[in-house]
Short mmCIF file of C-alpha atoms in Angstrom, two decimals:
data_model
loop_
_atom_site.label_atom_id
_atom_site.label_comp_id
_atom_site.label_asym_id
_atom_site.label_seq_id
_atom_site.Cartn_x
_atom_site.Cartn_y
_atom_site.Cartn_z
CA UNK R 8 -20.28 9.99 18.83
CA UNK R 9 -18.44 12.75 21.84
CA UNK R 10 -16.38 9.91 22.38
CA UNK R 11 -14.59 10.18 18.81
CA UNK R 12 -14.53 14.26 18.96
CA UNK R 13 -12.73 13.50 22.21
CA UNK R 14 -10.12 11.13 21.06
CA UNK R 15 -9.56 12.62 18.33
CA UNK R 16 -8.91 15.64 20.35
CA UNK R 17 -7.20 14.09 22.33
CA UNK R 18 -4.86 12.63 19.03
CA UNK R 19 -4.28 16.31 18.08
CA UNK R 20 -3.00 17.63 21.03
CA UNK R 21 -1.09 14.66 21.89
CA UNK R 22 0.80 15.64 18.10
CA UNK R 23 0.68 18.90 18.17
CA UNK R 24 3.32 19.37 21.15
CA UNK R 25 4.66 16.40 19.80
CA UNK R 26 5.71 19.23 16.64
CA UNK R 27 7.34 21.82 19.66
CA UNK R 28 9.34 19.06 21.43
CA UNK R 29 10.85 18.39 17.94
CA UNK R 30 11.08 22.68 17.14
CA UNK R 31 13.10 23.44 20.30
CA UNK R 32 14.07 19.98 20.18
CA UNK R 33 17.36 18.68 17.99
CA UNK R 34 16.75 17.78 14.02
CA UNK R 35 16.67 13.76 14.78
CA UNK R 36 13.64 14.18 16.92
CA UNK R 37 12.04 16.09 13.60
CA UNK R 38 12.66 13.30 12.22
CA UNK R 39 11.23 10.57 13.64
CA UNK R 40 7.61 12.90 14.58
CA UNK R 41 8.01 13.63 11.17
CA UNK R 42 8.35 9.28 10.34
CA UNK R 43 5.21 9.29 12.98
CA UNK R 44 2.85 11.25 11.07
CA UNK R 45 0.43 9.71 8.99
CA UNK R 46 -2.88 11.87 10.56
CA UNK R 47 -1.34 14.17 8.24
CA UNK R 48 -1.39 14.41 4.47
CA UNK R 49 1.71 13.91 2.65
CA UNK R 50 2.18 18.32 0.68
CA UNK R 51 4.02 19.01 -2.13
CA UNK R 52 6.55 20.17 0.42
CA UNK R 53 9.02 17.63 -0.36
CA UNK R 54 9.89 16.05 -3.57
CA UNK R 55 10.60 11.77 -3.31
CA UNK R 56 13.47 10.87 -5.22
CA UNK R 57 16.65 8.81 -5.40
CA UNK R 58 20.38 8.99 -7.14
CA UNK R 59 21.86 5.99 -9.26
CA UNK R 60 25.17 6.77 -9.39
CA UNK R 61 26.29 3.86 -12.61
CA UNK R 62 30.34 4.55 -11.45
CA UNK R 63 29.51 2.94 -7.96
CA UNK R 64 26.68 -0.62 -8.57
CA UNK R 65 27.40 -3.13 -9.49
CA UNK R 66 25.42 -6.33 -11.33
CA UNK R 67 25.22 -7.72 -8.64
CA UNK R 68 24.20 -5.26 -6.68
CA UNK R 69 21.17 -4.60 -8.94
CA UNK R 70 20.61 -7.83 -9.18
CA UNK R 71 20.01 -7.25 -5.58
CA UNK R 72 17.82 -4.49 -5.99
CA UNK R 73 15.43 -6.19 -8.46
CA UNK R 74 14.68 -9.10 -5.92
CA UNK R 75 15.04 -6.36 -2.89
CA UNK R 76 12.02 -5.09 -4.37
CA UNK R 77 10.44 -8.39 -5.61
CA UNK R 78 10.31 -10.07 -1.82
CA UNK R 79 8.92 -6.71 -0.30
CA UNK R 80 6.58 -6.12 -2.88
CA UNK R 81 5.73 -10.27 -3.96
CA UNK R 82 6.22 -9.99 -7.63
CA UNK R 83 8.32 -12.53 -9.69
CA UNK R 84 6.80 -15.46 -8.17
CA UNK R 85 3.38 -15.54 -11.11
CA UNK R 86 3.22 -18.87 -13.13
CA UNK R 87 0.79 -18.51 -15.16
CA UNK R 88 2.17 -15.67 -17.30
CA UNK R 89 4.57 -15.68 -19.92
CA UNK R 90 7.24 -13.90 -21.25
CA UNK R 91 6.55 -10.20 -21.65
CA UNK R 92 3.59 -10.55 -19.64
CA UNK R 93 5.21 -10.77 -16.30
CA UNK R 94 5.64 -8.38 -13.47
CA UNK R 95 9.20 -5.98 -13.97
CA UNK R 96 8.64 -3.30 -11.18
CA UNK R 97 11.98 -2.64 -11.90
CA UNK R 98 14.93 -4.31 -14.52
CA UNK R 99 18.96 -4.43 -15.25
CA UNK R 100 18.86 -2.52 -18.68
CA UNK R 101 22.59 -2.56 -19.97
CA UNK R 102 23.04 0.52 -22.04
CA UNK R 103 26.45 1.21 -25.15
CA UNK R 104 28.12 4.03 -26.23
CA UNK R 105 27.96 2.66 -29.85
CA UNK R 106 31.42 4.01 -30.53
CA UNK R 107 33.55 2.67 -27.73
CA UNK R 108 31.54 -0.30 -26.94
CA UNK R 109 31.75 0.85 -23.20
CA UNK R 110 28.38 -1.08 -21.22
CA UNK R 111 26.65 0.43 -18.60
CA UNK R 112 24.21 -1.49 -16.95
CA UNK R 113 21.56 0.36 -14.50
CA UNK R 114 18.44 -0.30 -12.24
CA UNK R 115 14.72 1.10 -13.82
CA UNK R 116 11.91 1.75 -12.69
CA UNK R 117 9.47 4.25 -12.45
CA UNK R 118 11.20 6.91 -12.93
CA UNK R 119 8.03 8.81 -10.80
CA UNK R 120 7.83 12.26 -13.48
CA UNK R 121 7.11 15.20 -12.60
CA UNK R 122 4.84 14.99 -15.29
CA UNK R 123 4.00 11.91 -15.64
CA UNK R 124 2.78 11.15 -19.37
CA UNK R 125 0.75 8.01 -17.27
CA UNK R 126 -1.18 9.78 -15.67
CA UNK R 127 -2.49 12.35 -18.35
CA UNK R 128 -4.42 8.89 -20.55
CA UNK R 129 -5.83 8.01 -17.42
CA UNK R 130 -9.55 7.91 -18.26
CA UNK R 131 -10.28 7.04 -14.59
CA UNK R 132 -7.74 9.15 -12.71
CA UNK R 133 -6.29 5.54 -11.39
CA UNK R 134 -3.17 6.81 -12.12
CA UNK R 135 -2.39 9.56 -9.96
CA UNK R 136 1.11 11.24 -8.61
CA UNK R 137 0.34 11.48 -5.11
CA UNK R 138 1.63 15.85 -3.31
CA UNK R 139 5.07 14.94 -2.29
CA UNK R 140 5.66 13.10 -6.23
CA UNK R 141 5.37 10.07 -6.40
CA UNK R 142 3.64 7.80 -8.93
CA UNK R 143 1.01 5.50 -7.53
CA UNK R 144 -1.26 3.65 -9.00
CA UNK R 145 -4.72 3.27 -7.72
CA UNK R 146 -6.58 -0.32 -8.27
CA UNK R 147 -9.44 0.52 -6.77
CA UNK R 148 -10.13 2.67 -9.75
CA UNK R 149 -8.24 0.58 -12.42
CA UNK R 150 -10.18 -0.25 -14.86
CA UNK R 151 -7.08 -2.53 -16.90
CA UNK R 152 -7.06 -0.32 -19.67
CA UNK R 153 -2.95 -0.02 -20.45
CA UNK R 154 -2.74 3.43 -21.34
CA UNK R 155 -0.79 3.75 -19.26
CA UNK R 156 1.51 1.35 -20.23
CA UNK R 157 1.82 2.41 -23.75
CA UNK R 158 2.05 6.27 -22.91
CA UNK R 159 5.14 5.08 -20.42
CA UNK R 160 8.61 6.27 -22.21
CA UNK R 161 10.43 3.90 -19.54
CA UNK R 162 8.50 1.04 -19.80
CA UNK R 163 8.36 0.93 -16.11
CA UNK R 164 3.98 -1.07 -15.95
CA UNK R 165 3.09 -3.95 -15.94
CA UNK R 166 -0.15 -5.69 -15.99
CA UNK R 167 -1.23 -8.64 -14.24
CA UNK R 168 -2.66 -12.02 -15.84
CA UNK R 169 -3.23 -14.08 -13.89
CA UNK R 170 -5.01 -14.66 -9.92
CA UNK R 171 -2.49 -14.06 -7.04
CA UNK R 172 -3.25 -14.55 -3.13
CA UNK R 173 -0.85 -14.67 -0.76
CA UNK R 174 -0.42 -10.78 -1.90
CA UNK R 175 1.83 -8.79 0.99
CA UNK R 176 0.29 -7.18 3.50
CA UNK R 177 1.33 -3.77 2.12
CA UNK R 178 0.88 -4.34 -1.30
CA UNK R 179 -2.03 -6.00 -2.33
CA UNK R 180 -2.76 -7.06 -6.11
CA UNK R 181 -4.98 -8.60 -8.42
CA UNK R 182 -5.51 -9.60 -12.26
CA UNK R 183 -6.19 -7.14 -14.05
CA UNK R 184 -5.30 -4.09 -13.27
CA UNK R 185 -1.96 -2.31 -13.55
CA UNK R 186 1.40 -1.87 -11.17
CA UNK R 187 4.41 -0.30 -11.30
CA UNK R 188 7.30 0.97 -8.05
CA UNK R 189 5.42 2.73 -5.45
CA UNK R 190 8.80 4.14 -4.38
CA UNK R 191 7.71 1.36 -1.79
CA UNK R 192 5.38 4.22 -0.56
CA UNK R 193 4.32 2.36 2.63
CA UNK R 194 8.42 2.50 4.03
CA UNK R 195 8.57 5.77 2.89
CA UNK R 196 5.59 6.87 4.77
CA UNK R 197 7.21 5.01 7.69
CA UNK R 198 10.54 6.73 7.77
CA UNK R 199 11.82 4.63 6.55
CA UNK R 200 14.42 3.83 2.03
CA UNK R 201 12.15 1.85 -0.64
CA UNK R 202 13.85 -1.35 -1.00
CA UNK R 203 15.98 -1.34 -3.72
CA UNK R 204 17.92 1.64 -2.48
CA UNK R 205 18.29 -0.24 1.56
CA UNK R 206 19.99 -3.18 0.48
CA UNK R 207 22.59 -1.31 -1.17
CA UNK R 208 25.41 -1.22 0.51
CA UNK R 209 26.94 1.99 -0.13
CA UNK R 210 26.23 5.54 -1.96
CA UNK R 211 25.32 3.87 -5.21
CA UNK R 212 21.33 4.76 -4.41
CA UNK R 213 20.54 7.41 -2.71
CA UNK R 214 16.96 8.37 -1.17
CA UNK R 215 15.62 11.04 0.13
CA UNK R 216 14.05 14.69 -0.82
CA UNK R 217 15.21 16.89 -3.64
CA UNK R 218 13.24 19.42 -2.07
CA UNK R 219 15.26 19.85 1.19
CA UNK R 220 18.44 21.13 0.90
CA UNK R 221 19.74 19.53 4.23
CA UNK R 222 19.66 15.83 3.05
CA UNK R 223 22.68 13.90 0.93
CA UNK R 224 20.69 13.62 -2.77
CA UNK R 225 20.30 17.25 -3.18
CA UNK R 226 23.70 18.29 -2.02
CA UNK R 227 24.75 15.49 -4.02
CA UNK R 228 22.68 16.99 -7.20
CA UNK R 229 24.79 19.64 -6.44
CA UNK R 230 27.55 18.45 -5.93
CA UNK R 231 28.14 16.15 -9.18
CA UNK R 232 27.50 15.89 -12.70
CA UNK R 233 23.33 13.93 -13.55
CA UNK R 234 21.14 13.23 -15.65
CA UNK R 235 17.35 12.03 -16.29
CA UNK R 236 16.50 9.03 -18.73
CA UNK R 237 15.17 11.26 -21.85
CA UNK R 238 15.84 14.27 -20.30
CA UNK R 239 14.57 15.11 -24.08
CA UNK R 240 10.88 14.37 -23.17
CA UNK R 241 10.68 17.29 -20.14
CA UNK R 242 8.98 14.81 -17.50
CA UNK R 243 11.08 15.74 -14.71
CA UNK R 244 11.91 12.49 -13.20
CA UNK R 245 12.39 11.68 -9.51
CA UNK R 246 15.25 9.26 -10.10
CA UNK R 247 17.92 10.77 -11.19
CA UNK R 248 21.35 8.68 -12.68
CA UNK R 249 25.15 9.14 -12.67
CA UNK R 250 27.73 7.80 -14.66
CA UNK R 251 25.49 7.07 -17.88
CA UNK V 21 -52.79 -17.04 20.66
CA UNK V 22 -49.99 -18.79 22.04
CA UNK V 23 -49.08 -19.53 18.03
CA UNK V 24 -49.06 -16.32 17.56
CA UNK V 25 -46.40 -15.52 20.31
CA UNK V 26 -44.93 -18.49 19.18
CA UNK V 27 -43.96 -17.40 15.12
CA UNK V 28 -43.16 -13.98 17.62
CA UNK V 29 -40.28 -15.62 18.92
CA UNK V 30 -39.33 -18.21 16.39
CA UNK V 31 -38.50 -14.06 14.57
CA UNK V 32 -36.92 -12.40 17.61
CA UNK V 33 -34.63 -15.33 18.01
CA UNK V 34 -34.13 -15.95 13.93
CA UNK V 35 -33.25 -12.00 13.92
CA UNK V 36 -30.95 -12.54 16.86
CA UNK V 37 -28.88 -14.59 15.12
CA UNK V 38 -28.86 -13.10 11.46
CA UNK V 39 -27.32 -10.61 13.67
CA UNK V 40 -24.83 -12.48 15.59
CA UNK V 41 -26.18 -11.45 19.26
CA UNK V 42 -24.54 -12.66 21.64
CA UNK V 43 -22.27 -13.17 19.70
CA UNK V 44 -21.22 -13.55 16.18
CA UNK V 45 -20.18 -17.04 15.83
CA UNK V 46 -16.32 -15.82 13.47
CA UNK V 47 -15.69 -13.52 15.06
CA UNK V 48 -12.06 -13.68 14.75
CA UNK V 49 -9.27 -14.92 16.82
CA UNK V 50 -8.01 -12.05 18.34
CA UNK V 51 -11.13 -10.20 18.03
CA UNK V 52 -12.55 -12.79 20.09
CA UNK V 53 -10.09 -12.27 22.75
CA UNK V 54 -10.95 -8.62 22.75
CA UNK V 55 -14.36 -9.57 23.61
CA UNK V 56 -13.67 -11.78 26.26
CA UNK V 57 -11.90 -9.43 27.90
CA UNK V 58 -14.40 -7.31 27.79
CA UNK V 59 -12.58 -4.23 26.15
CA UNK V 60 -15.18 -2.26 23.60
CA UNK V 61 -13.32 -1.84 20.23
CA UNK V 62 -15.70 -0.23 17.59
CA UNK V 63 -16.39 2.74 20.72
CA UNK V 64 -19.45 3.65 18.16
CA UNK V 65 -21.02 0.72 18.16
CA UNK V 66 -21.61 -2.48 17.02
CA UNK V 67 -25.22 -0.91 14.72
CA UNK V 68 -22.31 1.61 13.36
CA UNK V 69 -19.54 -0.31 12.17
CA UNK V 70 -22.49 -2.41 11.15
CA UNK V 71 -24.28 -0.52 8.42
CA UNK V 72 -20.95 2.30 7.87
CA UNK V 73 -18.34 -1.20 7.24
CA UNK V 74 -18.10 -0.21 3.31
CA UNK V 75 -17.71 3.73 3.93
CA UNK V 76 -15.44 3.44 6.03
CA UNK V 77 -13.11 1.51 4.12
CA UNK V 78 -14.11 3.34 1.66
CA UNK V 79 -12.93 6.34 3.12
CA UNK V 80 -9.55 5.33 4.82
CA UNK V 81 -8.56 3.83 1.22
CA UNK V 82 -8.54 7.11 -0.62
CA UNK V 83 -6.49 8.69 2.34
CA UNK V 84 -4.34 6.05 2.81
CA UNK V 85 -3.46 5.69 -1.25
CA UNK V 86 -4.10 9.20 -1.65
CA UNK V 87 -2.22 11.45 0.89
CA UNK V 88 -0.63 8.87 2.70
CA UNK V 89 -2.13 8.24 5.82
CA UNK V 90 -1.50 5.64 7.42
CA UNK V 91 -3.55 5.51 10.91
CA UNK V 92 -5.35 2.52 12.04
CA UNK V 93 -8.29 3.49 12.10
CA UNK V 94 -10.67 2.46 8.71
CA UNK V 95 -8.05 -0.12 8.10
CA UNK V 96 -8.34 -3.49 6.08
CA UNK V 97 -5.76 -4.62 6.94
CA UNK V 98 -6.86 -4.21 10.97
CA UNK V 99 -10.00 -6.03 9.95
CA UNK V 100 -7.83 -8.77 8.63
CA UNK V 101 -5.68 -9.32 11.33
CA UNK V 102 -8.35 -8.64 13.56
CA UNK V 103 -10.92 -11.00 12.52
CA UNK V 104 -9.50 -13.44 10.99
CA UNK V 105 -9.58 -17.57 12.54
CA UNK V 106 -7.95 -20.06 12.98
CA UNK V 107 -8.32 -24.16 11.97
CA UNK V 108 -7.79 -25.24 15.33
CA UNK V 109 -6.63 -28.04 14.65
CA UNK V 110 -3.91 -27.29 11.54
CA UNK V 111 -3.27 -23.05 13.72
CA UNK V 112 -3.91 -21.67 10.69
CA UNK V 113 -5.79 -19.15 9.08
CA UNK V 114 -8.52 -19.16 7.22
CA UNK V 115 -9.53 -16.85 5.05
CA UNK V 116 -11.53 -13.97 6.37
CA UNK V 117 -13.69 -14.17 2.74
CA UNK V 118 -14.41 -17.95 2.84
CA UNK V 119 -17.83 -19.18 3.00
CA UNK V 120 -19.75 -18.77 6.63
CA UNK V 121 -15.51 -16.73 7.79
CA UNK V 122 -15.95 -13.34 8.94
CA UNK V 123 -16.19 -10.75 6.52
CA UNK V 124 -18.70 -13.74 4.83
CA UNK V 125 -21.27 -14.44 7.40
CA UNK V 126 -23.03 -10.97 7.07
CA UNK V 127 -22.28 -10.36 3.03
CA UNK V 128 -24.24 -14.53 1.81
CA UNK V 129 -27.52 -13.58 3.63
CA UNK V 130 -27.65 -10.53 1.81
CA UNK V 131 -25.25 -11.10 -1.29
CA UNK V 132 -23.41 -8.95 -1.71
CA UNK V 133 -19.68 -9.61 -3.22
CA UNK V 134 -16.59 -7.97 -2.98
CA UNK V 135 -14.15 -8.22 -4.34
CA UNK V 136 -11.68 -6.27 -1.77
CA UNK V 137 -9.45 -9.97 -1.97
CA UNK V 138 -8.21 -10.50 -5.04
CA UNK V 139 -5.29 -8.24 -3.85
CA UNK V 140 -5.72 -6.94 -0.13
CA UNK V 141 -4.28 -10.31 2.07
CA UNK V 142 -7.03 -11.83 3.55
CA UNK V 143 -5.14 -13.83 6.95
CA UNK V 144 -2.87 -12.04 9.33
CA UNK V 145 0.22 -10.57 7.47
CA UNK V 146 3.44 -13.18 7.81
CA UNK V 147 6.29 -11.08 8.27
CA UNK V 148 7.53 -10.00 4.70
CA UNK V 149 7.85 -13.60 3.52
#
């Protein structure tokens, strides 16, 4: 028992030193520290978000984002599900301007609302929002009632209809529970960007901390015109679009 | 009297096997080599991990999902990666929850069934694919 305590104390001391170093040294050290800081609970000092510029994003890139997500999270290989039953964490959507006929394509996934309707309706607290704004399903508590799927204005959630095997280590998935885009929380917690954003080689998709005035996403949002899909619902989404 | 002693001895030996002493028959690839090297992983002692692992796992589960804490302690990925056995002939991993594999031996005995592995991988990670 005392051994554990000692070890914990050791970890505490060593991370405290790391903070010290980080404050003296440059911002790079600071980010490195943040990437290793998984011992500490996430806080609401951050709010993760994504800005998608549909003018810059090509259709091929959108398809690339979808397959990057499938590859990363292991969905899309379901053989017994048909049509609407097939899990879809992110999809390519075409929006048409009725007046001009202009068609815009965009990737649509969980919008990581600040006021998520899925969380409001969940009877077991499985639908949840982390302090840093990432909306998740805690599948351990999910009873598969699918109220959240009905409540989501973006049709962003899926239900797993079949037994699965050989899941990704970092993304357990199984029959009878609801799932959706996690903003690649397992990568974000390591200081990486979501797989879809990483798959795009331009700044057509920017991932980052909406609150951080020095972040690219914050600065870009201050400069360019952008919108939230169904902004009329006042959900204050974390995923923003420009060019639509 | 001798008979009684024999009975006791048998009981004792049976008990020893039930607890997997001197070695759990199916400790797993990595765990076996750690043990062979004389290192100790579960530093609180074997009786603690034997008895308390459901609590550790549940605690860790909430910490990871709800708070984003991703340390190694109590991680289910960790148990699987360290405690999975290999089929020596095919060089393939068995699922940790297959019959008589590490996460099943005791559970079979005490009639516990865990549903964790309907979602969680049962063999060590293969990278992203």
